[in-house]
Tab-separated table of C-alpha atoms in Angstrom:
chain	number	residue	atom	x	y	z
A	200	MET	CA	-19.236	-18.636	14.761
A	201	ASN	CA	-21.975	-16.459	13.213
A	202	ASP	CA	-22.514	-12.828	12.340
A	203	LYS	CA	-24.764	-12.148	15.301
A	204	GLN	CA	-22.023	-13.169	17.750
A	205	PHE	CA	-19.686	-10.573	16.352
A	206	ARG	CA	-21.978	-7.790	15.287
A	207	SER	CA	-20.493	-4.536	16.487
A	208	LYS	CA	-22.511	-2.289	18.736
A	209	SER	CA	-21.672	0.581	16.398
A	210	ARG	CA	-21.946	-0.120	12.685
A	211	LEU	CA	-19.341	2.535	12.076
A	212	GLN	CA	-16.618	0.365	13.587
A	213	THR	CA	-14.167	-1.804	11.708
A	214	ILE	CA	-12.265	-4.349	13.820
A	215	VAL	CA	-9.287	-6.476	12.882
A	216	PHE	CA	-8.474	-9.708	14.731
A	217	VAL	CA	-5.037	-11.285	14.468
A	218	ARG	CA	-3.602	-14.563	15.687
A	219	SER	CA	-1.400	-14.516	18.768
A	220	GLY	CA	1.688	-14.915	16.601
A	221	LEU	CA	1.173	-11.390	15.343
A	222	ALA	CA	0.883	-9.834	18.783
A	223	ASP	CA	4.328	-8.245	18.712
A	224	TYR	CA	3.677	-6.836	15.258
A	225	VAL	CA	0.457	-5.255	16.420
A	226	LYS	CA	2.055	-3.847	19.569
A	227	ARG	CA	4.879	-2.334	17.555
A	228	TYR	CA	2.409	-0.173	15.664
A	229	LYS	CA	0.356	0.616	18.767
A	230	PHE	CA	-2.894	-0.689	17.382
A	231	ILE	CA	-4.303	-1.954	20.679
A	232	ASN	CA	-6.990	0.093	22.361
A	233	VAL	CA	-8.812	-2.533	24.453
A	234	VAL	CA	-7.748	-5.149	26.985
A	235	ARG	CA	-7.143	-8.700	25.764
A	236	GLU	CA	-8.366	-11.646	27.798
A	237	GLY	CA	-7.087	-14.908	26.377
A	238	GLY	CA	-9.647	-15.957	23.804
A	239	GLY	CA	-11.859	-12.937	24.144
A	240	VAL	CA	-12.087	-9.198	24.235
A	241	LYS	CA	-12.931	-7.083	27.243
A	242	LYS	CA	-15.424	-4.491	26.057
A	243	ALA	CA	-15.769	-0.973	27.421
A	244	ASP	CA	-18.658	-1.968	29.685
A	245	GLY	CA	-16.500	-4.632	31.388
A	246	THR	CA	-18.164	-7.643	29.790
A	247	ALA	CA	-16.210	-10.143	27.707
A	248	GLN	CA	-16.979	-11.027	24.111
A	249	ARG	CA	-15.680	-14.539	23.468
A	250	MET	CA	-13.758	-15.331	20.308
A	251	PRO	CA	-13.546	-19.154	20.013
A	252	HIS	CA	-10.351	-20.685	18.616
A	253	TYR	CA	-8.406	-17.432	18.745
A	254	SER	CA	-6.139	-16.385	21.594
A	255	ASN	CA	-4.602	-13.002	22.213
A	256	VAL	CA	-7.183	-11.217	20.121
A	257	PHE	CA	-6.452	-7.568	19.429
A	258	PRO	CA	-9.289	-5.423	18.071
A	259	PHE	CA	-8.886	-1.803	17.072
A	260	GLU	CA	-10.870	0.852	15.299
A	261	VAL	CA	-9.172	1.201	11.964
A	262	PHE	CA	-10.433	4.522	10.721
A	263	ASP	CA	-9.408	6.422	13.876
A	264	ASN	CA	-5.731	5.458	13.918
A	265	PRO	CA	-3.392	6.715	11.166
A	266	ALA	CA	-0.329	4.864	12.463
A	267	TYR	CA	-0.951	1.815	10.303
A	268	ASN	CA	-1.626	3.662	7.049
A	269	GLY	CA	0.266	2.014	4.227
A	270	GLN	CA	1.846	-0.615	6.497
A	271	SER	CA	1.866	-4.279	5.513
A	272	ILE	CA	0.491	-6.970	7.757
A	273	PRO	CA	1.475	-10.653	7.430
A	274	LYS	CA	-0.808	-13.463	6.330
A	275	ASP	CA	-3.514	-15.008	8.449
A	276	VAL	CA	-5.499	-11.871	9.082
A	277	ILE	CA	-9.109	-12.022	10.116
A	278	GLU	CA	-11.177	-8.911	9.525
A	279	LEU	CA	-14.558	-8.202	11.072
A	280	SER	CA	-16.144	-5.313	9.215
A	281	CYS	CA	-19.666	-4.270	10.159
A	282	GLY	CA	-20.336	-7.687	11.670
A	283	ILE	CA	-19.113	-9.760	8.735
A	284	MET	CA	-16.060	-11.950	9.251
A	285	ARG	CA	-13.824	-12.988	6.420
A	286	ARG	CA	-10.398	-14.600	6.161
A	287	GLN	CA	-7.655	-12.898	4.188
A	288	SER	CA	-5.437	-15.615	2.695
A	289	VAL	CA	-2.888	-13.256	1.188
A	290	SER	CA	-0.753	-10.446	2.509
A	291	TRP	CA	-2.966	-7.444	3.130
A	292	LYS	CA	-2.046	-3.778	3.211
A	293	ILE	CA	-3.726	-2.027	6.066
A	294	GLN	CA	-5.239	1.220	4.923
A	295	THR	CA	-7.376	3.841	6.527
A	296	GLN	CA	-10.911	2.470	6.537
A	297	GLU	CA	-13.616	5.082	6.306
A	298	ARG	CA	-17.116	4.790	7.626
A	299	ASN	CA	-18.807	2.649	5.021
A	300	VAL	CA	-22.270	3.361	6.268
A	301	CYS	CA	-24.060	6.519	7.345
A	302	ARG	CA	-27.144	6.970	9.453
A	303	LYS	CA	-30.302	8.821	8.517
A	304	PHE	CA	-33.378	8.804	10.730
A	305	GLY	CA	-32.558	5.274	11.838
A	306	HIS	CA	-31.750	4.231	8.259
A	307	VAL	CA	-28.283	2.876	7.506
A	308	SER	CA	-27.106	3.829	4.022
A	309	LYS	CA	-24.614	1.598	2.227
A	310	LEU	CA	-23.597	4.158	-0.371
A	311	TYR	CA	-20.471	5.420	1.410
A	312	ILE	CA	-18.272	2.377	0.896
A	313	SER	CA	-14.479	2.249	1.195
A	314	ILE	CA	-12.122	1.356	-1.632
A	315	GLY	CA	-8.737	-0.311	-1.375
A	316	PRO	CA	-5.320	1.211	-2.082
A	317	HIS	CA	-5.167	-0.669	-5.388
A	318	GLN	CA	-8.392	0.973	-6.572
A	319	VAL	CA	-8.859	4.351	-8.218
A	320	PRO	CA	-11.749	6.785	-7.646
A	321	ILE	CA	-13.315	6.072	-11.020
A	322	VAL	CA	-16.842	4.851	-10.295
A	323	TYR	CA	-18.714	2.414	-12.531
A	324	ARG	CA	-20.532	-0.889	-12.643
A	325	SER	CA	-22.199	-2.795	-15.456
A	326	GLU	CA	-25.671	-2.130	-14.021
A	327	TYR	CA	-25.408	1.486	-15.230
A	328	ASN	CA	-26.484	0.537	-18.734
A	329	VAL	CA	-30.094	0.689	-19.923
A	330	SER	CA	-31.550	-2.197	-21.907
A	331	PHE	CA	-35.265	-1.914	-22.575
A	332	VAL	CA	-36.154	-4.570	-25.170
A	333	GLY	CA	-35.050	-2.128	-27.850
A	334	LEU	CA	-37.293	0.762	-26.794
A	335	GLU	CA	-34.252	2.723	-25.590
A	336	LYS	CA	-33.305	3.114	-29.262
A	337	LEU	CA	-36.303	5.415	-29.715
A	338	HIS	CA	-34.418	8.074	-27.731
A	339	PRO	CA	-31.322	9.679	-29.283
A	340	PHE	CA	-29.421	9.066	-26.042
A	341	ASP	CA	-26.854	6.251	-26.263
A	342	ALA	CA	-28.198	4.055	-23.453
A	343	THR	CA	-24.980	2.032	-23.232
A	344	LYS	CA	-22.397	4.821	-23.531
A	345	TRP	CA	-21.236	4.185	-19.961
A	346	ARG	CA	-20.194	0.629	-20.835
A	347	HIS	CA	-18.283	1.894	-23.849
A	348	VAL	CA	-16.454	4.526	-21.785
A	349	PHE	CA	-15.370	1.886	-19.289
A	350	GLN	CA	-14.252	-0.463	-22.054
A	351	TYR	CA	-12.118	2.237	-23.677
A	352	LEU	CA	-10.484	3.029	-20.322
A	353	LYS	CA	-9.950	-0.663	-19.700
A	354	ASP	CA	-8.367	-1.162	-23.119
A	355	ALA	CA	-5.997	1.718	-22.342
A	356	GLY	CA	-4.949	0.042	-19.092
A	357	LEU	CA	-6.314	2.786	-16.853
A	358	VAL	CA	-8.850	0.640	-14.971
A	359	ASN	CA	-10.249	-2.862	-14.857
A	360	GLU	CA	-12.964	-4.727	-12.969
A	361	GLU	CA	-10.735	-4.997	-9.889
A	362	THR	CA	-9.520	-1.401	-9.695
A	363	VAL	CA	-12.720	0.468	-10.532
A	364	ALA	CA	-14.926	1.587	-7.621
A	365	LYS	CA	-18.281	-0.212	-7.758
A	366	PRO	CA	-21.164	1.690	-6.155
A	367	ASN	CA	-24.264	0.321	-4.511
A	368	GLU	CA	-27.787	1.077	-5.686
A	369	ALA	CA	-29.447	4.069	-4.038
A	370	THR	CA	-32.410	2.840	-2.001
A	371	VAL	CA	-35.724	4.586	-1.445
A	372	GLU	CA	-34.487	5.607	2.013
A	373	ASP	CA	-31.379	7.154	0.452
A	374	LEU	CA	-33.436	9.041	-2.115
A	375	LEU	CA	-35.761	10.413	0.566
A	376	LEU	CA	-32.911	12.577	1.845
A	377	VAL	CA	-33.818	14.881	-1.063
A	378	HIS	CA	-36.849	13.566	-2.941
A	379	THR	CA	-40.403	13.822	-1.697
A	380	LYS	CA	-42.286	10.595	-1.127
A	381	GLN	CA	-44.956	11.848	-3.497
A	382	TYR	CA	-42.429	12.171	-6.307
A	383	LEU	CA	-40.922	8.722	-5.726
A	384	ASP	CA	-44.427	7.238	-5.668
A	385	SER	CA	-45.152	8.921	-9.002
A	386	LEU	CA	-42.390	6.824	-10.588
A	387	LYS	CA	-44.576	3.763	-10.005
A	388	TRP	CA	-46.782	4.980	-12.852
A	389	SER	CA	-45.447	4.206	-16.320
A	390	TRP	CA	-46.892	7.332	-17.893
A	391	ASN	CA	-44.941	9.570	-15.519
A	392	VAL	CA	-41.699	7.743	-16.253
A	393	ALA	CA	-42.368	7.918	-20.001
A	394	THR	CA	-42.603	11.697	-19.697
A	395	ILE	CA	-39.310	11.885	-17.801
A	396	ALA	CA	-37.505	9.497	-20.158
A	397	GLU	CA	-39.024	11.219	-23.192
A	398	ILE	CA	-40.020	7.877	-24.716
A	399	PRO	CA	-43.858	7.955	-25.022
A	400	LEU	CA	-44.166	4.259	-25.880
A	401	ILE	CA	-42.980	3.090	-22.469
A	402	ALA	CA	-46.177	4.536	-21.010
A	403	PHE	CA	-47.739	1.246	-22.113
A	404	VAL	CA	-45.023	-0.937	-20.576
A	405	PRO	CA	-45.703	-2.620	-17.198
A	406	ASN	CA	-44.079	-0.578	-14.460
A	407	PHE	CA	-42.125	-3.510	-13.012
A	408	LEU	CA	-40.203	-3.678	-16.303
A	409	ILE	CA	-39.563	0.053	-16.199
A	410	GLN	CA	-38.264	-0.283	-12.654
A	411	SER	CA	-35.787	-3.029	-13.545
A	412	CYS	CA	-34.737	-1.895	-17.031
A	413	TYR	CA	-34.578	1.881	-16.629
A	414	LEU	CA	-34.984	3.167	-13.078
A	415	ARG	CA	-32.711	0.580	-11.454
A	416	PRO	CA	-29.726	1.534	-13.676
A	417	MET	CA	-30.430	5.182	-12.846
A	418	ARG	CA	-30.415	4.368	-9.114
A	419	PHE	CA	-27.022	2.680	-9.485
A	420	GLN	CA	-25.694	5.760	-11.264
A	421	THR	CA	-27.144	7.948	-8.519
A	422	GLY	CA	-25.384	5.810	-5.925
A	423	GLY	CA	-22.229	6.240	-7.991
A	424	SER	CA	-22.472	10.029	-7.869
A	425	ILE	CA	-22.945	9.988	-4.098
A	426	LEU	CA	-19.975	7.644	-3.656
A	427	ALA	CA	-17.851	9.837	-5.939
A	428	GLY	CA	-18.433	12.769	-3.586
A	429	LYS	CA	-16.954	10.819	-0.681
A	430	LEU	CA	-14.024	9.535	-2.736
A	431	ALA	CA	-13.191	13.035	-3.964
A	432	LEU	CA	-12.733	14.151	-0.362
A	433	GLU	CA	-10.338	11.255	0.226
A	434	ARG	CA	-8.353	11.305	-3.005
A	435	GLY	CA	-8.763	14.868	-4.237
A	436	TRP	CA	-10.772	13.798	-7.280
A	437	ALA	CA	-13.324	11.253	-8.446
A	438	ILE	CA	-15.074	10.488	-11.722
A	439	ASN	CA	-18.458	8.828	-11.988
A	440	ILE	CA	-18.687	7.404	-15.501
A	441	GLY	CA	-22.453	7.938	-15.206
A	442	GLY	CA	-24.706	10.405	-13.417
A	443	GLY	CA	-25.189	14.111	-13.972
A	444	PHE	CA	-29.015	14.098	-13.959
A	445	HIS	CA	-29.215	17.880	-13.775
A	446	HIS	CA	-32.842	18.252	-14.932
A	447	CYS	CA	-34.265	16.439	-11.902
A	448	SER	CA	-35.150	18.279	-8.706
A	449	SER	CA	-36.525	16.998	-5.429
A	450	ASN	CA	-40.097	16.855	-6.729
A	451	LYS	CA	-39.878	16.757	-10.515
A	452	GLY	CA	-37.956	14.780	-13.124
A	453	GLY	CA	-37.407	15.453	-16.793
A	454	GLY	CA	-34.954	15.337	-19.674
A	455	PHE	CA	-34.035	11.654	-19.112
A	456	CYS	CA	-33.256	12.495	-15.461
A	457	PRO	CA	-35.379	10.567	-12.920
A	458	TYR	CA	-33.247	11.189	-9.805
A	459	ALA	CA	-31.542	14.338	-8.515
A	460	ASP	CA	-28.087	12.818	-8.101
A	461	ILE	CA	-26.275	16.179	-7.959
A	462	THR	CA	-28.513	17.456	-5.173
A	463	LEU	CA	-28.174	14.122	-3.372
A	464	LEU	CA	-24.387	14.140	-3.710
A	465	ILE	CA	-24.143	17.592	-2.130
A	466	ASN	CA	-26.721	16.932	0.582
A	467	PHE	CA	-25.014	13.694	1.613
A	468	LEU	CA	-21.765	15.632	2.020
A	469	LEU	CA	-23.378	18.526	3.883
A	470	LYS	CA	-25.127	16.100	6.219
A	471	TYR	CA	-22.516	13.411	6.807
A	472	GLU	CA	-19.281	15.323	6.140
A	473	GLN	CA	-20.077	18.498	8.058
A	474	GLN	CA	-16.527	18.795	9.376
A	475	HIS	CA	-15.121	18.952	5.855
A	476	VAL	CA	-17.862	20.262	3.565
A	477	LYS	CA	-19.784	23.427	4.310
A	478	SER	CA	-19.954	24.810	0.783
A	479	ALA	CA	-20.030	23.417	-2.737
A	480	MET	CA	-19.737	24.670	-6.287
A	481	ILE	CA	-21.539	23.212	-9.296
A	482	VAL	CA	-19.831	23.868	-12.629
A	483	ASP	CA	-22.426	22.789	-15.183
A	484	LEU	CA	-21.051	22.771	-18.736
A	485	ASP	CA	-23.676	20.522	-20.305
A	486	ALA	CA	-25.385	22.107	-23.317
A	487	HIS	CA	-28.659	22.339	-21.377
A	488	GLN	CA	-29.496	24.511	-18.394
A	489	GLY	CA	-29.241	22.521	-15.147
A	490	ASN	CA	-32.675	23.504	-13.903
A	491	GLY	CA	-33.047	20.539	-11.528
A	492	HIS	CA	-30.261	21.331	-9.075
A	493	GLU	CA	-30.980	25.038	-9.568
A	494	HIS	CA	-34.502	24.628	-8.195
A	495	ASP	CA	-33.160	22.618	-5.262
A	496	PHE	CA	-30.537	25.221	-4.298
A	497	LEU	CA	-32.499	28.412	-5.013
A	498	LYS	CA	-32.156	29.611	-1.416
A	499	HIS	CA	-28.800	28.054	-0.520
A	500	SER	CA	-26.012	30.627	-0.293
A	501	ASN	CA	-23.460	27.880	0.418
A	502	VAL	CA	-23.980	26.287	-3.019
A	503	TYR	CA	-22.541	28.320	-5.889
A	504	ILE	CA	-23.802	27.451	-9.372
A	505	PHE	CA	-21.908	28.290	-12.548
A	506	ASP	CA	-23.977	27.309	-15.580
A	507	MET	CA	-23.030	27.754	-19.229
A	508	TYR	CA	-25.655	26.475	-21.650
A	509	ASN	CA	-27.462	26.949	-24.928
A	510	CYS	CA	-30.311	29.283	-24.001
A	511	GLY	CA	-32.278	28.458	-27.150
A	512	ILE	CA	-33.092	24.854	-26.211
A	513	TYR	CA	-34.776	22.859	-23.414
A	514	PRO	CA	-35.580	23.572	-20.610
A	515	ARG	CA	-35.734	27.422	-20.763
A	516	ASP	CA	-36.526	27.500	-17.037
A	517	VAL	CA	-36.704	31.182	-16.101
A	518	GLN	CA	-37.362	30.639	-12.385
A	519	ALA	CA	-34.423	28.249	-12.005
A	520	LYS	CA	-32.061	30.871	-13.440
A	521	ASN	CA	-32.387	32.804	-10.177
A	522	ALA	CA	-30.165	30.197	-8.514
A	523	ILE	CA	-27.299	30.702	-10.982
A	524	ARG	CA	-24.521	32.858	-9.527
A	525	ARG	CA	-22.511	32.966	-12.765
A	526	LYS	CA	-24.514	32.533	-15.954
A	527	VAL	CA	-23.156	32.245	-19.489
A	528	GLU	CA	-25.829	31.866	-22.160
A	529	LEU	CA	-24.719	30.556	-25.534
A	530	TYR	CA	-26.558	30.097	-28.803
A	531	ASN	CA	-26.980	27.471	-31.497
A	532	ARG	CA	-23.836	26.564	-33.395
A	533	THR	CA	-21.469	28.087	-30.815
A	534	GLU	CA	-17.972	26.931	-31.712
A	535	ASP	CA	-14.875	26.264	-29.591
A	536	THR	CA	-14.466	29.003	-27.033
A	537	GLU	CA	-12.700	29.676	-23.744
A	538	TYR	CA	-14.819	28.532	-20.779
A	539	LEU	CA	-15.031	31.397	-18.302
A	540	TYR	CA	-15.524	29.691	-14.964
A	541	LYS	CA	-12.082	30.926	-13.834
A	542	GLU	CA	-13.676	34.111	-12.518
A	543	SER	CA	-16.186	32.098	-10.491
A	544	LEU	CA	-13.488	30.081	-8.763
A	545	GLY	CA	-11.785	33.319	-7.818
A	546	GLU	CA	-14.824	34.785	-6.070
A	547	PHE	CA	-16.015	31.625	-4.280
A	548	HIS	CA	-13.760	29.034	-2.663
A	549	PRO	CA	-15.841	25.878	-2.146
A	550	ASP	CA	-14.961	22.786	-0.145
A	551	ILE	CA	-15.821	20.620	-3.151
A	552	LEU	CA	-16.508	21.158	-6.850
A	553	ILE	CA	-19.106	19.134	-8.753
A	554	TYR	CA	-18.351	19.246	-12.456
A	555	ASN	CA	-21.232	18.297	-14.742
A	556	ALA	CA	-19.255	17.482	-17.880
A	557	GLY	CA	-21.947	16.986	-20.503
A	558	THR	CA	-20.646	16.250	-23.991
A	559	ASP	CA	-23.827	17.282	-25.806
A	560	ILE	CA	-22.015	20.480	-26.792
A	561	LEU	CA	-20.319	18.367	-29.470
A	562	ASP	CA	-20.719	19.432	-33.082
A	563	GLY	CA	-23.541	17.381	-34.609
A	564	ASP	CA	-25.387	16.572	-31.379
A	565	CYS	CA	-29.073	16.764	-32.294
A	566	LEU	CA	-30.190	17.970	-28.863
A	567	GLY	CA	-27.348	20.264	-27.804
A	568	LEU	CA	-27.257	22.089	-31.174
A	569	MET	CA	-23.782	23.479	-30.559
A	570	ALA	CA	-20.568	23.048	-32.530
A	571	ILE	CA	-17.714	22.318	-30.119
A	572	SER	CA	-15.049	19.943	-31.426
A	573	SER	CA	-13.926	16.783	-29.634
A	574	GLU	CA	-10.578	18.502	-28.984
A	575	GLY	CA	-12.467	21.424	-27.456
A	576	ILE	CA	-14.220	19.086	-25.014
A	577	VAL	CA	-10.935	17.472	-23.972
A	578	ARG	CA	-9.403	20.910	-23.452
A	579	ARG	CA	-12.469	22.072	-21.500
A	580	ASP	CA	-12.248	19.168	-19.057
A	581	GLU	CA	-8.517	19.702	-18.640
A	582	LEU	CA	-9.089	23.364	-17.840
A	583	VAL	CA	-11.687	22.614	-15.163
A	584	PHE	CA	-9.503	19.994	-13.478
A	585	MET	CA	-6.415	22.199	-13.710
A	586	LYS	CA	-8.096	25.115	-11.927
A	587	ALA	CA	-9.513	22.853	-9.215
A	588	HIS	CA	-6.108	21.203	-8.791
A	589	GLN	CA	-4.313	24.542	-8.498
A	590	ARG	CA	-6.705	25.626	-5.748
A	591	LYS	CA	-6.594	22.216	-4.035
A	592	ILE	CA	-10.367	21.842	-4.333
A	593	PRO	CA	-11.654	18.232	-4.445
A	594	ILE	CA	-13.464	17.679	-7.730
A	595	VAL	CA	-16.189	15.238	-8.795
A	596	MET	CA	-16.799	14.736	-12.507
A	597	LEU	CA	-20.146	13.434	-13.815
A	598	THR	CA	-20.556	12.564	-17.498
A	599	SER	CA	-24.153	13.851	-17.905
A	600	GLY	CA	-25.566	14.430	-21.420
A	601	GLY	CA	-24.125	13.440	-24.763
A	602	TYR	CA	-26.178	11.851	-27.500
A	603	LEU	CA	-23.846	10.761	-30.273
A	604	LYS	CA	-22.302	7.303	-30.581
A	605	LYS	CA	-18.806	8.796	-30.604
A	606	THR	CA	-19.437	10.537	-27.275
A	607	ALA	CA	-18.108	7.562	-25.277
A	608	ARG	CA	-14.783	7.688	-27.105
A	609	ILE	CA	-14.440	11.424	-26.407
A	610	ILE	CA	-15.200	10.998	-22.692
A	611	ALA	CA	-12.603	8.240	-22.440
A	612	ASP	CA	-10.038	10.301	-24.356
A	613	SER	CA	-10.634	13.207	-21.997
A	614	ILE	CA	-10.119	11.065	-18.891
A	615	LEU	CA	-6.964	9.572	-20.387
A	616	ASN	CA	-5.729	13.094	-21.117
A	617	LEU	CA	-6.345	14.098	-17.489
A	618	ASN	CA	-4.259	11.130	-16.412
A	619	GLN	CA	-1.493	11.927	-18.886
A	620	LYS	CA	-1.353	15.544	-17.688
A	621	GLY	CA	-1.098	14.388	-14.061
A	622	LEU	CA	-4.374	16.007	-13.037
A	623	ILE	CA	-5.755	12.737	-11.676
A	624	SER	CA	-2.498	11.050	-10.739
A	625	LYS	CA	-0.395	13.480	-8.727
A	626	LYS	CA	-0.169	13.561	-4.949
A	627	GLN	CA	-3.395	14.833	-3.498
A	628	THR	CA	-3.994	16.321	-0.073
A	629	PHE	CA	-7.257	15.359	1.539
A	630	SER	CA	-8.928	15.427	4.935
A	631	ARG	CA	-9.941	12.305	6.768
A	632	HIS	CA	-12.867	11.865	9.104
A	633	ASN	CA	-10.458	12.192	12.034
A	634	GLN	CA	-9.555	15.710	10.823
A	635	MET	CA	-5.982	14.850	9.874
A	636	ASP	CA	-4.431	15.969	6.605
A	637	LEU	CA	-2.874	13.046	4.774
A	638	THR	CA	-1.179	12.717	1.409
A	639	ILE	CA	-1.709	9.814	-0.933
A	640	ASP	CA	0.000	8.855	-4.166
A	641	ILE	CA	-2.560	7.802	-6.736
A	642	VAL	CA	-0.849	5.672	-9.349
A	643	LEU	CA	-2.819	5.095	-12.531
A	644	MET	CA	-1.341	2.502	-14.858
A	645	THR	CA	-1.823	3.463	-18.478
A	646	ASP	CA	-0.351	2.569	-21.835
A	647	MET	CA	-0.385	6.192	-22.926
């Protein structure tokens, strides 16, 4: 038995095969939607696909039938997902399986993966972290803050390696949905990457090292942002421990941002989730102006941008400001203050909210030059999530900028506070691909 024998005609189909002893169980939940023929399956075109060693085989498309959601199925289950067969040796909870691939000009993206009922929509993997033979220390950015955030959350019992959602790396084909080929080709030159990363010395480093040590982690984080968009639609919320590269547009990077993950996140949703997402809001509360996504959405009335930033620092992009629908310009040493995006949510009701939660507004940050306390950041994040929750708007949080060593602790504390306040643990209403409203209980185990 090999993959080619069982490769589905449509890669969007998930099929489950069960032994004959489970036939009654399957019938009881009305899973059957094709005719069984002994050891094979009669396909729609009338031909038979043989399944050696298995009789009474019952395939069904999982993501189109809600009847099984949350139901338990006995042992001895064989699952064929996108042509790959694997044996489940333990009891398995059937859950709604989403499309875990999406098509683009003949390209099949693997960024939209499904997560199990035991997992939470917190996105991270160890490949996020940048290690560049010590050169990363020449930039004030903490190149391993994402690992520290995850470790703090793990220590608190919120997530672990089994429950966190692990994204795939964004491929060139994925990136071409937004980026120009010319821009992606420019990243093959070390000098260009050195300018984006703001570390001049890496201009003299062979590009293959730059690709593996810096750009590859950024592509994983970009894939994480795109996945978080999908998960937010399903669960009502999602947090990518990385991402938030708001200085990168489709044809230009900068400010340590080589890929336009925010633009990609939104464009993936607008393209592949058209039934559910027709408009989006970006709430950018990083200390810096989000000029990258602003350039990309200059002429898009269905993308509302709220940006509050220190107008006295990088990037001072006057043209990009034309894309901002609600602008709040702050100044050096701004202290704790009420964040005023409430008015924006009242005048524009998006299908999804992308929250760029930069922590470089923290007092003492050498690049943000503001003076917000750690408690102010926790309160800010709570306020954003609370307003989105009240309006039943799916929300994606990206961690974005933050250049102090203690930033990771503050991000983790904020996420733990959201969990404690029930803003990422209450019942959430979300729409499935089959246009049915379902409710799911998200249970986050924490020692808090």
